[in-house]
Short mmCIF file of N, CA and C and ligand atoms in Angstrom, two decimals:
data_model
loop_
_atom_site.label_atom_id
_atom_site.label_comp_id
_atom_site.label_asym_id
_atom_site.label_seq_id
_atom_site.Cartn_x
_atom_site.Cartn_y
_atom_site.Cartn_z
N MET A 105 -18.37 96.12 68.49
CA MET A 105 -17.95 96.86 67.70
C MET A 105 -16.51 97.47 67.90
N SER A 106 -15.71 97.36 66.99
CA SER A 106 -14.46 97.83 67.38
C SER A 106 -14.52 99.46 67.32
N LYS A 107 -13.59 100.14 67.96
CA LYS A 107 -13.53 101.40 67.90
C LYS A 107 -12.56 102.02 66.68
N LYS A 108 -12.67 103.28 66.51
CA LYS A 108 -12.46 103.68 65.51
C LYS A 108 -10.85 104.39 65.76
N PHE A 109 -10.48 104.54 66.69
CA PHE A 109 -9.31 105.25 67.07
C PHE A 109 -8.63 104.19 68.35
N LYS A 110 -7.71 103.78 68.43
CA LYS A 110 -6.61 103.39 69.43
C LYS A 110 -5.57 104.29 69.65
N ILE A 111 -5.69 104.91 70.80
CA ILE A 111 -4.85 105.70 71.35
C ILE A 111 -3.73 105.17 72.46
N THR A 112 -2.61 105.01 71.80
CA THR A 112 -1.66 104.57 72.80
C THR A 112 -0.57 105.41 73.41
N ILE A 113 -1.01 105.71 74.68
CA ILE A 113 -0.17 106.74 75.70
C ILE A 113 1.14 106.19 75.90
N CYS A 114 2.30 106.68 75.47
CA CYS A 114 3.47 106.39 76.17
C CYS A 114 3.71 106.61 77.55
N SER A 115 4.30 105.77 78.41
CA SER A 115 4.33 106.13 80.02
C SER A 115 5.76 105.71 80.32
N GLY A 116 6.48 105.60 79.26
CA GLY A 116 8.06 105.66 79.39
C GLY A 116 8.68 106.72 80.10
N THR A 117 9.73 106.69 80.94
CA THR A 117 10.12 107.70 81.51
C THR A 117 10.43 109.11 80.59
N ALA A 118 10.97 108.98 79.60
CA ALA A 118 11.09 110.42 79.01
C ALA A 118 9.62 111.22 78.68
N CYS A 119 8.73 110.29 78.30
CA CYS A 119 7.42 111.00 77.90
C CYS A 119 6.93 111.23 79.22
N TYR A 120 6.91 110.26 79.87
CA TYR A 120 6.28 110.90 81.15
C TYR A 120 6.60 112.05 81.84
N VAL A 121 7.91 112.21 82.09
CA VAL A 121 8.43 113.43 82.41
C VAL A 121 8.18 114.73 81.59
N LEU A 122 8.09 114.80 80.41
CA LEU A 122 7.84 115.79 79.54
C LEU A 122 6.56 115.82 79.21
N GLY A 123 5.57 115.43 80.03
CA GLY A 123 4.34 115.67 79.76
C GLY A 123 3.05 114.71 79.83
N GLY A 124 3.70 113.38 79.60
CA GLY A 124 2.90 112.40 79.59
C GLY A 124 1.91 111.96 80.64
N ALA A 125 2.63 112.44 81.77
CA ALA A 125 1.66 112.39 83.18
C ALA A 125 0.32 113.06 82.99
N GLN A 126 0.47 114.06 82.22
CA GLN A 126 -0.93 114.67 82.09
C GLN A 126 -1.94 114.28 80.91
N LEU A 127 -1.21 113.51 80.21
CA LEU A 127 -2.12 112.66 79.01
C LEU A 127 -2.65 111.46 79.73
N MET A 128 -2.35 111.31 81.03
CA MET A 128 -3.04 109.97 81.46
C MET A 128 -4.52 110.40 81.82
N MET A 129 -4.83 111.83 81.91
CA MET A 129 -6.20 112.21 82.22
C MET A 129 -6.76 112.31 81.02
N LEU A 130 -6.34 111.73 80.00
CA LEU A 130 -7.11 111.93 78.51
C LEU A 130 -8.46 111.22 78.67
N GLU A 131 -8.44 110.41 79.13
CA GLU A 131 -9.87 109.56 79.27
C GLU A 131 -10.94 110.32 79.86
N ASP A 132 -10.49 110.96 80.95
CA ASP A 132 -11.55 111.74 81.71
C ASP A 132 -11.81 113.08 81.00
N LEU A 133 -10.99 113.52 80.23
CA LEU A 133 -11.06 114.84 79.35
C LEU A 133 -11.66 114.66 78.26
N MET A 134 -11.93 113.28 77.68
CA MET A 134 -12.30 113.33 76.20
C MET A 134 -13.54 113.85 75.91
N PRO A 135 -13.85 114.57 74.81
CA PRO A 135 -15.19 115.26 74.47
C PRO A 135 -16.14 114.13 74.44
N ALA A 136 -17.31 114.34 74.77
CA ALA A 136 -18.28 113.37 74.89
C ALA A 136 -18.42 112.88 73.39
N GLU A 137 -18.38 113.69 72.28
CA GLU A 137 -18.49 113.02 70.96
C GLU A 137 -17.40 111.98 70.47
N PHE A 138 -16.35 112.06 71.07
CA PHE A 138 -15.45 110.86 70.86
C PHE A 138 -15.25 109.80 71.69
N ARG A 139 -16.15 109.98 72.87
CA ARG A 139 -16.09 108.78 73.90
C ARG A 139 -16.16 107.23 73.36
N ASP A 140 -17.07 107.05 72.49
CA ASP A 140 -17.53 105.66 72.17
C ASP A 140 -16.50 105.31 71.02
N GLN A 141 -15.76 106.17 70.31
CA GLN A 141 -15.11 106.05 69.30
C GLN A 141 -13.41 105.76 69.60
N VAL A 142 -13.12 105.88 70.94
CA VAL A 142 -11.57 105.70 71.11
C VAL A 142 -11.64 104.59 72.13
N GLU A 143 -10.21 104.07 71.92
CA GLU A 143 -9.81 103.05 73.20
C GLU A 143 -8.55 103.61 73.46
N ILE A 144 -8.41 103.74 74.68
CA ILE A 144 -7.09 104.59 75.14
C ILE A 144 -6.44 103.28 76.00
N VAL A 145 -5.09 103.17 75.38
CA VAL A 145 -4.29 102.18 76.45
C VAL A 145 -2.79 102.89 76.64
N GLY A 146 -2.37 102.37 77.69
CA GLY A 146 -0.83 103.03 77.97
C GLY A 146 0.00 101.94 77.60
N SER A 147 1.17 102.28 77.53
CA SER A 147 2.20 101.70 76.90
C SER A 147 3.76 101.86 77.87
N ALA A 148 4.64 100.84 77.60
CA ALA A 148 5.81 101.09 77.93
C ALA A 148 6.26 102.00 76.88
N CYS A 149 7.70 102.11 76.89
CA CYS A 149 8.49 103.14 75.89
C CYS A 149 8.03 102.63 74.67
N LEU A 150 7.45 103.41 73.44
CA LEU A 150 7.45 103.33 72.13
C LEU A 150 8.68 103.25 71.45
N GLN A 151 9.68 103.61 72.05
CA GLN A 151 11.12 103.42 71.43
C GLN A 151 11.20 104.68 70.35
N ALA A 152 10.11 105.37 70.37
CA ALA A 152 10.31 106.82 69.38
C ALA A 152 11.31 107.83 69.99
N CYS A 153 11.53 107.76 71.29
CA CYS A 153 12.67 108.77 71.93
C CYS A 153 13.70 108.12 71.89
N ARG A 154 14.11 107.07 71.17
CA ARG A 154 15.56 106.40 71.27
C ARG A 154 15.90 106.58 69.61
N GLN A 155 15.07 107.20 68.65
CA GLN A 155 15.03 107.21 67.37
C GLN A 155 15.25 108.74 66.99
N GLY A 156 16.61 109.24 66.38
CA GLY A 156 16.62 110.52 66.07
C GLY A 156 15.53 111.07 65.05
N GLY A 157 15.33 112.17 65.18
CA GLY A 157 14.24 112.73 63.91
C GLY A 157 12.96 112.28 64.36
N SER A 158 12.24 111.47 65.22
CA SER A 158 11.10 111.59 65.56
C SER A 158 10.30 112.51 66.25
N GLY A 159 11.03 113.44 66.87
CA GLY A 159 10.80 114.61 67.26
C GLY A 159 10.47 114.45 68.93
N GLN A 160 10.02 115.27 69.63
CA GLN A 160 10.04 115.47 71.09
C GLN A 160 8.98 114.62 71.69
N PRO A 161 9.18 114.05 73.11
CA PRO A 161 8.44 113.47 73.62
C PRO A 161 7.32 114.56 74.37
N PRO A 162 6.14 114.27 74.84
CA PRO A 162 5.77 112.88 74.89
C PRO A 162 5.20 112.39 73.65
N PHE A 163 5.33 110.99 73.46
CA PHE A 163 4.86 110.66 72.24
C PHE A 163 3.54 109.75 72.58
N VAL A 164 2.76 109.94 71.39
CA VAL A 164 1.23 108.93 71.43
C VAL A 164 1.33 108.20 70.29
N LYS A 165 0.60 107.23 69.93
CA LYS A 165 0.30 106.57 68.69
C LYS A 165 -1.19 106.76 68.62
N ILE A 166 -1.75 107.24 67.58
CA ILE A 166 -3.03 106.83 67.40
C ILE A 166 -3.18 106.36 66.17
N ASN A 167 -3.83 105.05 66.17
CA ASN A 167 -3.61 103.94 65.44
C ASN A 167 -2.21 103.72 64.82
N ASP A 168 -2.04 104.29 63.67
CA ASP A 168 -0.62 104.02 63.05
C ASP A 168 0.16 105.12 62.97
N TYR A 169 -0.37 106.20 63.45
CA TYR A 169 0.18 107.59 63.41
C TYR A 169 1.17 107.93 64.81
N LEU A 170 2.42 108.07 64.69
CA LEU A 170 3.07 108.66 65.92
C LEU A 170 3.10 110.17 65.83
N MET A 171 2.40 110.59 67.14
CA MET A 171 2.45 111.89 67.41
C MET A 171 3.37 112.36 68.56
N GLU A 172 4.10 113.38 68.00
CA GLU A 172 5.42 113.97 68.79
C GLU A 172 4.80 115.20 69.65
N SER A 173 5.19 115.44 70.77
CA SER A 173 5.10 116.59 71.46
C SER A 173 3.63 116.91 71.69
N ALA A 174 2.81 115.51 71.94
CA ALA A 174 1.53 115.24 72.31
C ALA A 174 0.79 116.00 73.48
N SER A 175 -0.06 116.62 73.33
CA SER A 175 -0.94 116.97 74.24
C SER A 175 -2.30 116.70 74.12
N ILE A 176 -3.19 117.05 75.11
CA ILE A 176 -4.60 116.63 75.04
C ILE A 176 -5.27 117.39 73.96
N ALA A 177 -5.27 118.78 73.90
CA ALA A 177 -5.63 119.52 72.86
C ALA A 177 -5.15 119.01 71.60
N LYS A 178 -3.85 118.67 71.40
CA LYS A 178 -3.37 118.15 70.25
C LYS A 178 -4.07 116.76 69.69
N ILE A 179 -4.34 115.97 70.65
CA ILE A 179 -4.66 114.91 70.35
C ILE A 179 -6.41 114.89 69.88
N VAL A 180 -7.09 115.68 70.50
CA VAL A 180 -8.43 116.09 70.16
C VAL A 180 -8.37 116.82 68.88
N ASP A 181 -7.75 117.64 68.45
CA ASP A 181 -7.60 118.26 67.54
C ASP A 181 -7.52 117.41 66.25
N TYR A 182 -6.47 116.33 66.22
CA TYR A 182 -6.31 115.44 65.40
C TYR A 182 -7.66 114.57 65.15
N LEU A 183 -8.21 113.83 66.15
CA LEU A 183 -9.37 113.28 66.31
C LEU A 183 -10.68 114.07 65.31
N ARG A 184 -10.85 115.40 65.52
CA ARG A 184 -11.66 116.16 65.06
C ARG A 184 -11.33 116.16 63.36
N LYS A 185 -10.08 116.02 63.15
CA LYS A 185 -9.72 115.99 61.44
C LYS A 185 -9.95 114.86 60.80
N HIS A 186 -9.74 113.77 61.65
CA HIS A 186 -10.10 112.52 61.06
C HIS A 186 -11.23 111.62 61.15
S1 FES B 87 9.66 106.93 76.64
FE1 FES B 87 8.38 107.26 75.26
S2 FES B 87 8.83 106.74 73.31
FE2 FES B 87 10.40 106.26 74.85
#
């Protein structure tokens, strides 16, 4: 069965130094209710940091949605709402 959410964490330099390193703990900190609904993958630069207007790193993609200033709390909040 495919997962409901595919979460792609940018591990490019800009994102990594601005909070992406902490996001690597997402899998461990994911609330149990979402564990079997998410697939978490790492990615090289998503290119969002190079496009003006995309917001602030760290960037994370949840399916096709690009989240800026991502944090574990913000990601979990998004999952709760969708
Ligand atoms: S380093 Fe993350 S989008 Fe470029």
